[in-house]
Tab-separated table of C-alpha atoms in Angstrom:
chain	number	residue	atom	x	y	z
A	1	UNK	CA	0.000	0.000	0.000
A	2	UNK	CA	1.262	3.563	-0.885
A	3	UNK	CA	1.275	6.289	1.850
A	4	UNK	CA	1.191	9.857	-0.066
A	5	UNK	CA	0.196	12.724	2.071
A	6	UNK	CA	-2.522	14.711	0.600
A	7	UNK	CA	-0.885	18.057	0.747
A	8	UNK	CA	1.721	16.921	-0.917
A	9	UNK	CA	-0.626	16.736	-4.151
A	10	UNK	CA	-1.314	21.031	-4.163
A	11	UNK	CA	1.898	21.609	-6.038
A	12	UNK	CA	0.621	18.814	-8.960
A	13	UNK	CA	-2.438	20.779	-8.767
A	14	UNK	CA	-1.279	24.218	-8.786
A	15	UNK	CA	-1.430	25.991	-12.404
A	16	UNK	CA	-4.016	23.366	-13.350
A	17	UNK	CA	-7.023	24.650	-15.184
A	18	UNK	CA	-9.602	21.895	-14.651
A	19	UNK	CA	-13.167	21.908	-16.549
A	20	UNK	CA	-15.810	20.398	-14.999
A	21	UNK	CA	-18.349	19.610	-17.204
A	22	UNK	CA	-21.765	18.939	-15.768
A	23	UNK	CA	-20.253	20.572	-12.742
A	24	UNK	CA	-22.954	21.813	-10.440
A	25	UNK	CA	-24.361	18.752	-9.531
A	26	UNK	CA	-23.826	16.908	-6.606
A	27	UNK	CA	-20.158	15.335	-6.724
A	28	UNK	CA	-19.330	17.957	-9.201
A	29	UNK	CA	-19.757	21.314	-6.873
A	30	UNK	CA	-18.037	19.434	-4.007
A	31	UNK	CA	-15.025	18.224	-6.599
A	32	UNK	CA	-14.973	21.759	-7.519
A	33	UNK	CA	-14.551	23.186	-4.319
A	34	UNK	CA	-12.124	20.823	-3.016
A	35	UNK	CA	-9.838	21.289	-5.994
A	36	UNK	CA	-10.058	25.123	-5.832
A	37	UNK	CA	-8.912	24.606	-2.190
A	38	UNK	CA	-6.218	22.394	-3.571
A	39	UNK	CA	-5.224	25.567	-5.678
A	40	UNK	CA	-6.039	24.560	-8.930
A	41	UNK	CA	-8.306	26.685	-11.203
A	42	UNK	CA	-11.720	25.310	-11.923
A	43	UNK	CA	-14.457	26.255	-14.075
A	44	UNK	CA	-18.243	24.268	-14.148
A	45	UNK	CA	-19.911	24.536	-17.364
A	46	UNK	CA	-23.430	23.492	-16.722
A	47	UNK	CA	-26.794	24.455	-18.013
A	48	UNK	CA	-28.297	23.323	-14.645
A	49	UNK	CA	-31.199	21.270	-15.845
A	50	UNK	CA	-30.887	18.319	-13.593
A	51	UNK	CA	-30.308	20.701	-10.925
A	52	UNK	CA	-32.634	23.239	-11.446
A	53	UNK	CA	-34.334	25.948	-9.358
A	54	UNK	CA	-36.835	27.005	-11.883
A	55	UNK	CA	-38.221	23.259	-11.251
A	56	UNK	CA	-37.600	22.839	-7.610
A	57	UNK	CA	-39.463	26.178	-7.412
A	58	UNK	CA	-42.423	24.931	-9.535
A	59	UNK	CA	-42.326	21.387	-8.645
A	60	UNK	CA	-46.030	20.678	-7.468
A	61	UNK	CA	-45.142	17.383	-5.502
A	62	UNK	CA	-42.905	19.143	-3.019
A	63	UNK	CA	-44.465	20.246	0.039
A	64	UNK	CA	-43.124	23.240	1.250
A	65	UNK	CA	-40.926	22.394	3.603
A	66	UNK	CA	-38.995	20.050	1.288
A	67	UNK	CA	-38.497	22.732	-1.867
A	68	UNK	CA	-37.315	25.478	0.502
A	69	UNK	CA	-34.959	22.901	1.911
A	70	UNK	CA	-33.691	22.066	-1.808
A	71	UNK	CA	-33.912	25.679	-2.654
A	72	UNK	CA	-31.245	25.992	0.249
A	73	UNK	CA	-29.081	23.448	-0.567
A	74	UNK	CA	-29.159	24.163	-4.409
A	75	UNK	CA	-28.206	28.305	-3.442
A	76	UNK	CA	-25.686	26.943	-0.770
A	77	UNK	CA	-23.942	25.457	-3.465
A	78	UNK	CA	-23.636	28.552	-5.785
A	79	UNK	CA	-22.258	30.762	-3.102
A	80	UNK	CA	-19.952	27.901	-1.728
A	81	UNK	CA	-18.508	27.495	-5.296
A	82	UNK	CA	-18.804	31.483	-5.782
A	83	UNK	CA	-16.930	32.039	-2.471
A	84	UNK	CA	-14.021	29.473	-3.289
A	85	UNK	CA	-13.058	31.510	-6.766
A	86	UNK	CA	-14.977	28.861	-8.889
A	87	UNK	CA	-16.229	29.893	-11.950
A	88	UNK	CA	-19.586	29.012	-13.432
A	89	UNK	CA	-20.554	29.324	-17.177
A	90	UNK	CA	-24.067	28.474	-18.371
A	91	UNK	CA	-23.529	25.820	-21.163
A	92	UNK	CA	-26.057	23.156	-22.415
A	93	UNK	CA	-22.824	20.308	-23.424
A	94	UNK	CA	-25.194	18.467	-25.696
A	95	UNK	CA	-24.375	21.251	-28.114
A	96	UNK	CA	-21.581	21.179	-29.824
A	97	UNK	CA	-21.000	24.859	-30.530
A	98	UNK	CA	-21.730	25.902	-26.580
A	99	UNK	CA	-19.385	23.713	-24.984
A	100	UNK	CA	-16.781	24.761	-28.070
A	101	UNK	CA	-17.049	28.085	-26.383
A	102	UNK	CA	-15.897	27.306	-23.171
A	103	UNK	CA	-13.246	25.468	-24.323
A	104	UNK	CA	-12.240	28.318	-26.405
A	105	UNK	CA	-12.185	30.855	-23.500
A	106	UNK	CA	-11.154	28.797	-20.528
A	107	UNK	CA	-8.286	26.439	-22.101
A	108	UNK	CA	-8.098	23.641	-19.830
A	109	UNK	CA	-5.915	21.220	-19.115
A	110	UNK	CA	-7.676	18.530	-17.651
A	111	UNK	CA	-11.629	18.127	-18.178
A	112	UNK	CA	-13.712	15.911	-16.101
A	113	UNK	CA	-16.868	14.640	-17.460
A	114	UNK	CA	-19.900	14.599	-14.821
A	115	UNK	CA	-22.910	15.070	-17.075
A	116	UNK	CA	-25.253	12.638	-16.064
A	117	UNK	CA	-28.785	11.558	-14.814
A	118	UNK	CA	-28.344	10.848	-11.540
A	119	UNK	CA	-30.893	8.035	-10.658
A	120	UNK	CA	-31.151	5.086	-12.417
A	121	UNK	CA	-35.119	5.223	-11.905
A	122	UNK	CA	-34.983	8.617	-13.833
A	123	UNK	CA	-32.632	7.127	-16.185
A	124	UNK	CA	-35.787	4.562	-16.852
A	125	UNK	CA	-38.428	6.669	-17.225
A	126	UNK	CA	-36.885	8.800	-19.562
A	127	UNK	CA	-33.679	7.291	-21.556
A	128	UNK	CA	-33.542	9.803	-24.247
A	129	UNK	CA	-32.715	11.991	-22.229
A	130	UNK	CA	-30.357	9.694	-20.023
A	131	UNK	CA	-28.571	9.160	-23.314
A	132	UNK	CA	-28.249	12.933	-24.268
A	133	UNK	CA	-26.603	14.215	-20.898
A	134	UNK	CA	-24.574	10.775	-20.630
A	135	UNK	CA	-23.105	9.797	-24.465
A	136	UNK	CA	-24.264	12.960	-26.745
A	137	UNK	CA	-22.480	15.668	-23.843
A	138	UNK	CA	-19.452	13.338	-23.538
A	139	UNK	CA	-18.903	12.669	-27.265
A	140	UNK	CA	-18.803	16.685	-27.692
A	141	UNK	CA	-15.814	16.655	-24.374
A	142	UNK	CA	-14.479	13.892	-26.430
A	143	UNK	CA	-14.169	15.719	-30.062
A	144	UNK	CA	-13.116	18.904	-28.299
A	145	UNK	CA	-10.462	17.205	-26.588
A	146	UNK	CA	-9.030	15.210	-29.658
A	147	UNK	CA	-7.472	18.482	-31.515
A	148	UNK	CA	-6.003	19.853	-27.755
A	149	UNK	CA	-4.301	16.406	-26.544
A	150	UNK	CA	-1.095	18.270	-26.559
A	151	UNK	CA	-2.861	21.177	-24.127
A	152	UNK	CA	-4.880	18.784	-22.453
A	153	UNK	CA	-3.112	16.287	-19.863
A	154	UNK	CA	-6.087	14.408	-18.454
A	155	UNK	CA	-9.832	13.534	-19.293
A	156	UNK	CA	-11.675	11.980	-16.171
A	157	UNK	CA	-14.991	10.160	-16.530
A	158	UNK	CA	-17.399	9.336	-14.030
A	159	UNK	CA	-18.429	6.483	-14.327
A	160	UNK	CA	-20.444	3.464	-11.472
A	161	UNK	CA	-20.572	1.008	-10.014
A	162	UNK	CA	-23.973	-0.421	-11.445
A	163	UNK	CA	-21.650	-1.037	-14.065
A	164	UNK	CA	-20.493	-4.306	-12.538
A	165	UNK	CA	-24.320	-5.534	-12.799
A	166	UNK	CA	-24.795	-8.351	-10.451
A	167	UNK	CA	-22.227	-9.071	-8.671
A	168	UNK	CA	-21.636	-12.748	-8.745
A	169	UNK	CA	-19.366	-12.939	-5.404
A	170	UNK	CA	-18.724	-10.309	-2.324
A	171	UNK	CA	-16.448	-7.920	-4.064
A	172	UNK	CA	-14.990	-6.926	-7.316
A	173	UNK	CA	-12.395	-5.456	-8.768
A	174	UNK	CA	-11.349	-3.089	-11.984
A	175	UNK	CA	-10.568	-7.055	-13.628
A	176	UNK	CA	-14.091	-8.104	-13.009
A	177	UNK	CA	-15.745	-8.195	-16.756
A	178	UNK	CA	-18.245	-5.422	-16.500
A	179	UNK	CA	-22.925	-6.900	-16.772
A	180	UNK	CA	-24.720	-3.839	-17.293
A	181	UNK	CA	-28.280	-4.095	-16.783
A	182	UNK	CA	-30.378	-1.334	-17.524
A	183	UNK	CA	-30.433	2.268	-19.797
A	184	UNK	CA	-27.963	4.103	-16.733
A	185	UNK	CA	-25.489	1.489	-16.680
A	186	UNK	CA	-25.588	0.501	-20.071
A	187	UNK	CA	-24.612	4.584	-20.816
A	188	UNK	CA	-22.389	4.747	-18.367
A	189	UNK	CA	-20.087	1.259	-19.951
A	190	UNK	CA	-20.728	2.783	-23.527
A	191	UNK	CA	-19.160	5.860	-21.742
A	192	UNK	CA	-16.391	3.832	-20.795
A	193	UNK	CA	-15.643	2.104	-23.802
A	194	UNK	CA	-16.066	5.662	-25.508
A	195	UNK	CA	-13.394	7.689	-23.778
A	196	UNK	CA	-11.175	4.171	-23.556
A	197	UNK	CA	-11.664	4.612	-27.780
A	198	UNK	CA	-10.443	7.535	-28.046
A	199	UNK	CA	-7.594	6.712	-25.661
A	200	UNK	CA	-6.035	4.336	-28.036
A	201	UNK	CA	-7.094	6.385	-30.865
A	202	UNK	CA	-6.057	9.683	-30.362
A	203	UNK	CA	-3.414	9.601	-27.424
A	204	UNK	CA	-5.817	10.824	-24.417
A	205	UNK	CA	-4.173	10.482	-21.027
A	206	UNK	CA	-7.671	8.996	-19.068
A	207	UNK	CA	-8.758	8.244	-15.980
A	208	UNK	CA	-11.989	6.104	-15.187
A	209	UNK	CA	-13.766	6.401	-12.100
A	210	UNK	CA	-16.319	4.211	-10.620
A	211	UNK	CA	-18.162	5.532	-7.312
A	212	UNK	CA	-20.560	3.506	-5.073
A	213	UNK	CA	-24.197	5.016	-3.106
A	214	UNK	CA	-22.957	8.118	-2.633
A	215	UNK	CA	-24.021	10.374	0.288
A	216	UNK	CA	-23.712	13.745	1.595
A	217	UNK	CA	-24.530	17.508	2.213
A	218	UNK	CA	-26.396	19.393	-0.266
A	219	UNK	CA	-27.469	16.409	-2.088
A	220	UNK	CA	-31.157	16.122	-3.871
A	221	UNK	CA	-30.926	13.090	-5.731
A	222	UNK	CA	-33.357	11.122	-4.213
A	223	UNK	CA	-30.657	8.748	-3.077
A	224	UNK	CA	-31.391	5.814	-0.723
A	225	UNK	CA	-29.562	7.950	1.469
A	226	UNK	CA	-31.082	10.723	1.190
A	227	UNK	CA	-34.920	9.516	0.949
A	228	UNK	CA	-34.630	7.189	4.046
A	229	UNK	CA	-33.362	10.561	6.642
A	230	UNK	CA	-36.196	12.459	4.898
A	231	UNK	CA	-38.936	10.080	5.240
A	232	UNK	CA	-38.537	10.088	8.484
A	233	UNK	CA	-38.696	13.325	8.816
A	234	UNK	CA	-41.868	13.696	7.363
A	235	UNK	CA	-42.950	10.596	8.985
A	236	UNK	CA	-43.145	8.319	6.123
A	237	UNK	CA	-42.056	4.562	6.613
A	238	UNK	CA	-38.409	3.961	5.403
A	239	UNK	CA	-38.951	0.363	2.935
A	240	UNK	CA	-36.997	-2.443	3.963
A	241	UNK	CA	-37.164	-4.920	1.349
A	242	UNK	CA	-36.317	-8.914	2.451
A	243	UNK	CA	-35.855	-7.348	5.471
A	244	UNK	CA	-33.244	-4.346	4.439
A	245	UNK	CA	-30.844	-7.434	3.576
A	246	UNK	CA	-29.430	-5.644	0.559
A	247	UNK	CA	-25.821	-4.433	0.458
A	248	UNK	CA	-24.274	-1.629	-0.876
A	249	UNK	CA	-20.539	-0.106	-0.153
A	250	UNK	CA	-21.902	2.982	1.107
A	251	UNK	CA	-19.026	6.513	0.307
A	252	UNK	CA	-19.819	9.556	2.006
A	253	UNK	CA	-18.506	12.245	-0.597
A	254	UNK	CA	-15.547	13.553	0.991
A	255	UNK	CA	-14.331	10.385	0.283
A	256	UNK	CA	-15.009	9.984	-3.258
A	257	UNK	CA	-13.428	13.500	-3.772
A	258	UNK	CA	-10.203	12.911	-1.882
A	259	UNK	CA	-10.001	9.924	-4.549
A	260	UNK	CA	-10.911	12.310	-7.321
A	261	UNK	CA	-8.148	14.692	-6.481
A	262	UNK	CA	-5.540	12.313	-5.997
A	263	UNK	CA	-6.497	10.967	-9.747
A	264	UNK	CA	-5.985	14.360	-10.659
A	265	UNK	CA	-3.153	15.247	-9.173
A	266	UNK	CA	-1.254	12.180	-9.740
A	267	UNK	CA	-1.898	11.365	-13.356
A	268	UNK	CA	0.893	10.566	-15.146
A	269	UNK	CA	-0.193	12.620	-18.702
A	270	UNK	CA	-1.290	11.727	-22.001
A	271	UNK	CA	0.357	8.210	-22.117
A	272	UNK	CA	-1.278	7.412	-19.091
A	273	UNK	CA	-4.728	5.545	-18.318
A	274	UNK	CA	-6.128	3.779	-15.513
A	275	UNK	CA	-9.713	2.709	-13.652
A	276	UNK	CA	-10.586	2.930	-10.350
A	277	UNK	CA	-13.223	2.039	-7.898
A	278	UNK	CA	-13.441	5.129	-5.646
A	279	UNK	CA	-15.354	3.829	-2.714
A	280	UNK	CA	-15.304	3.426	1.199
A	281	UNK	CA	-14.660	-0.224	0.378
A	282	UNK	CA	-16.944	-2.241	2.679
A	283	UNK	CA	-20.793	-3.130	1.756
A	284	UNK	CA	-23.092	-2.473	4.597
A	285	UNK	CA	-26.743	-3.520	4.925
A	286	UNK	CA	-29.819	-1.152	4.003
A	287	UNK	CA	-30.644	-2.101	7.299
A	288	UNK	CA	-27.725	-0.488	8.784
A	289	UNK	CA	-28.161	2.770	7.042
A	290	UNK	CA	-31.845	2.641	8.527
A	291	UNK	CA	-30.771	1.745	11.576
A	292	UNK	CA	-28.293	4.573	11.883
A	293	UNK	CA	-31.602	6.599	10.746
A	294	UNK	CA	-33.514	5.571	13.809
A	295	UNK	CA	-30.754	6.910	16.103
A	296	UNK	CA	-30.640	10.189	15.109
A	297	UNK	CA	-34.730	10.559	14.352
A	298	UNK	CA	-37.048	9.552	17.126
A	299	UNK	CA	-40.020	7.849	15.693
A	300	UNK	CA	-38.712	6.656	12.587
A	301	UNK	CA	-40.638	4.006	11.302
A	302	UNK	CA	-39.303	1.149	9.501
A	303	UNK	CA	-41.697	-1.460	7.785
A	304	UNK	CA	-40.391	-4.872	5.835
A	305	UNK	CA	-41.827	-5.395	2.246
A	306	UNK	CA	-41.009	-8.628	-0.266
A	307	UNK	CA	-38.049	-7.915	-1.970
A	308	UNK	CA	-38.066	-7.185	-5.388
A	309	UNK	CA	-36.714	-9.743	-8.269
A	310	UNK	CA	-34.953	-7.262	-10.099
A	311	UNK	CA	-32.956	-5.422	-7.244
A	312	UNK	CA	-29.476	-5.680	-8.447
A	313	UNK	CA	-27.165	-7.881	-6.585
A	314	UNK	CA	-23.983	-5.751	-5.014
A	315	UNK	CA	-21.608	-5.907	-2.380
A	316	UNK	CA	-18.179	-4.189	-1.748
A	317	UNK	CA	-15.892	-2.800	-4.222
A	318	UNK	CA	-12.261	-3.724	-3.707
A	319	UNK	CA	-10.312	0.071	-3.428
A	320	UNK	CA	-6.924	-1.995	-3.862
A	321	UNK	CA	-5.662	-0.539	-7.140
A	322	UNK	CA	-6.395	2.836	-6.156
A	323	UNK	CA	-4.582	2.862	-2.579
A	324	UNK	CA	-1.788	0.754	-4.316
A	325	UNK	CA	-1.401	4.034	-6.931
A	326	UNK	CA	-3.010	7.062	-5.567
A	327	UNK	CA	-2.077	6.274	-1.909
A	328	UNK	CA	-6.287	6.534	-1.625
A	329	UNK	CA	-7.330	6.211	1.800
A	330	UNK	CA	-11.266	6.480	2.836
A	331	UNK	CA	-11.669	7.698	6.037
A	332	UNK	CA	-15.498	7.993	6.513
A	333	UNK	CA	-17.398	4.531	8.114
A	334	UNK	CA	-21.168	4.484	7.608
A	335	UNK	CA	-20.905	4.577	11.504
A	336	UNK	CA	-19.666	8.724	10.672
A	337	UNK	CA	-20.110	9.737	8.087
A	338	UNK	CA	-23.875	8.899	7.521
A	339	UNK	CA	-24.616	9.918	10.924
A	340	UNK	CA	-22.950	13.262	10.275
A	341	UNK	CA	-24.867	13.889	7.587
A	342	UNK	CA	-28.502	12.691	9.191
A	343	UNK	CA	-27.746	15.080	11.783
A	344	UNK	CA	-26.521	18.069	9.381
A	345	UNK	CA	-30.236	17.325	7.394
A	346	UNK	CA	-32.132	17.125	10.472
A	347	UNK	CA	-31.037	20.701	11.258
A	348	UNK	CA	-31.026	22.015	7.528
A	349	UNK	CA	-34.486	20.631	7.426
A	350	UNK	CA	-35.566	22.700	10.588
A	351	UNK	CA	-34.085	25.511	8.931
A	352	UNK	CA	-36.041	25.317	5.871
A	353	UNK	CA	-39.188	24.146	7.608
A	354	UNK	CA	-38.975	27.728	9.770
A	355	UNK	CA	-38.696	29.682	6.618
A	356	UNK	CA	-41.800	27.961	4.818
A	357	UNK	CA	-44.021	28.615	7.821
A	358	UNK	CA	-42.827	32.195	8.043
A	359	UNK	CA	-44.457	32.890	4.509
């Protein structure tokens, strides 16, 4: 196992003009912040469609409570990243000519592909559009890479772990021969074996990256994670199906982005490709998460149903290759870092539940 210090990485980092496209989300607004902290200089180009407070705003399902609380975390973001010297252009990337533009005027040298649907459920329901943000955005990166591989050391795409499919043993590694199931995976391999193309093609230094149930402040993805603290908020049952027996290597996001910025920072340049699972590196029961719920929320309610036939299989994703090269080193067990962040939402949701009622 490699030891590398993490400040050791800011002078790889300084001078660094990283792109994030499809930036704002989620992992992309923490990435960005972390880096700029890291002294690099990072611009998100993002039309903020996923993300969107124009729909959060309007979104008739919400009850009050929730869309001030998204409204929060979504403008928490923007003057976090606004604060940290992060730049922000508006850019739809499934357009050729808008992303061409930022290219033009920021001159990067490393871009890091986020664009995405975030839920594999959405992903379902509407897979045009999955396709769009996930293939059509990242052939554009791709294309406006392929003329700049001499300016640009580095193209990072995020990738998952529901690429794996279901997994036939406890853990897997980067060797395990990828079983997509479904529209999200299946864009997210086809992503893979995209920027892996153009790798051997057209001399791109890459770097693959394959998170795992992702958690963590200022998220409103409707992950697992996320929907089980606020249903019991609200006092809705959190679902345990066969019992909450499922498995899933749970990351808290500060982990995934100390992995990201070591990936970064230690890349090797254009000759230079590797994959990684970035994850905490230990499956842990749905149970557990609920569980860890329960603690911090009195009154949570949990309630067994059957499980359903086509829940995909997981477990734990081995992290071996990426402490043996990037000297990766998660420090955030579901025991802490998911009961950080329960108690961080309970008292954001207070928050946002005083400001509704004060309208």
């Amino acid at each position: 196992m490699t030891h590398i210090p993490y400040e050791s990485l800011k002078p790889k980092l300084e001078g660094q003009r990283i792109l994030l496209v499809g930036g704002a989300g989620f992992i992309g607004h923490n990435l960005g912040l972390e880096l700029a902290q890291m002294g690099a200089e990072v611009m998100i180009a993002d039309n903020l469609m996923v993300n969107s407070l124009i729909e959060n705003c309007f979104q008739s399902s919400q009850d009050m409570t929730q869309r001030q609380a998204y409204q929060d975390f979504l403008l928490s973001r923007f003057s976090m990243l606004r604060d940290a010297g992060v730049h922000l252009r508006n850019c739809d990337a499934r357009i050729l000519t808008d992303l061409a533009r930022i290219f033009e005027e920021y001159e990067p040298t490393k871009v890091v592909h986020l664009a995405a649907i975030a839920s594999a459920v959405d992903a379902k329901a509407e897979p045009g559009l999955c396709f769009d943000l996930q293939l059509i955005t990242l052939r554009n990166m791709l294309e406006l890479v392929r003329p700049r591989v001499d300016r640009i050391n580095q193209v990072m795409f995020m990738s998952s772990s529901t690429v794996y499919g279901d997994f036939e043993g406890d853990t897997v590694d980067e060797t395990t021969f990828p079983r997509p199931e479904g529209i999200y995976a299946n864009t997210k391999f086809m992503g893979e074996r995209l920027v892996r193309t153009y790798r051997s093609q057209y001399n791109l230094g890459t770097t693959v990256i394959r998170p795992s149930a992702l958690y963590g402040e200022r998220c409103i993805s409707q992950r697992v994670s996320q929907k089980f603290v606020e249903n019991a908020l609200t006092g809705k049952p959190l679902l345990l199906e066969g019992g909450g027996d499922g498995r899933l290597d749970f990351t808290y996001i500060k982990d995934l982005v100390q992995g990201q910025v070591r990936a970064l920072a230690l890349h090797e340049g254009r000759h230079h490709s590797n994959t990684f699972n970035l994850t905490f590196g230990n499956a842990r029961t749905i149970k557990e998460l609920a569980d860890i719920v329960e603690s911090v929320v009195p009154g949570t309610i949990l309630e067994e149903r059957p499980r359903m036939v086509d829940k995909p299989v997981r477990g734990t994703l081995s992290t071996e290759r990426a402490k043996d090269v990037l000297g990766f080193e998660p420090e955030w067990p579901l025991e802490v870092g998911y009961k950080q962040y329960c108690e961080w939402y309970v008292e954001a949701w207070e928050r946002a539940k005083h400001k509704a009622n004060s309208f």
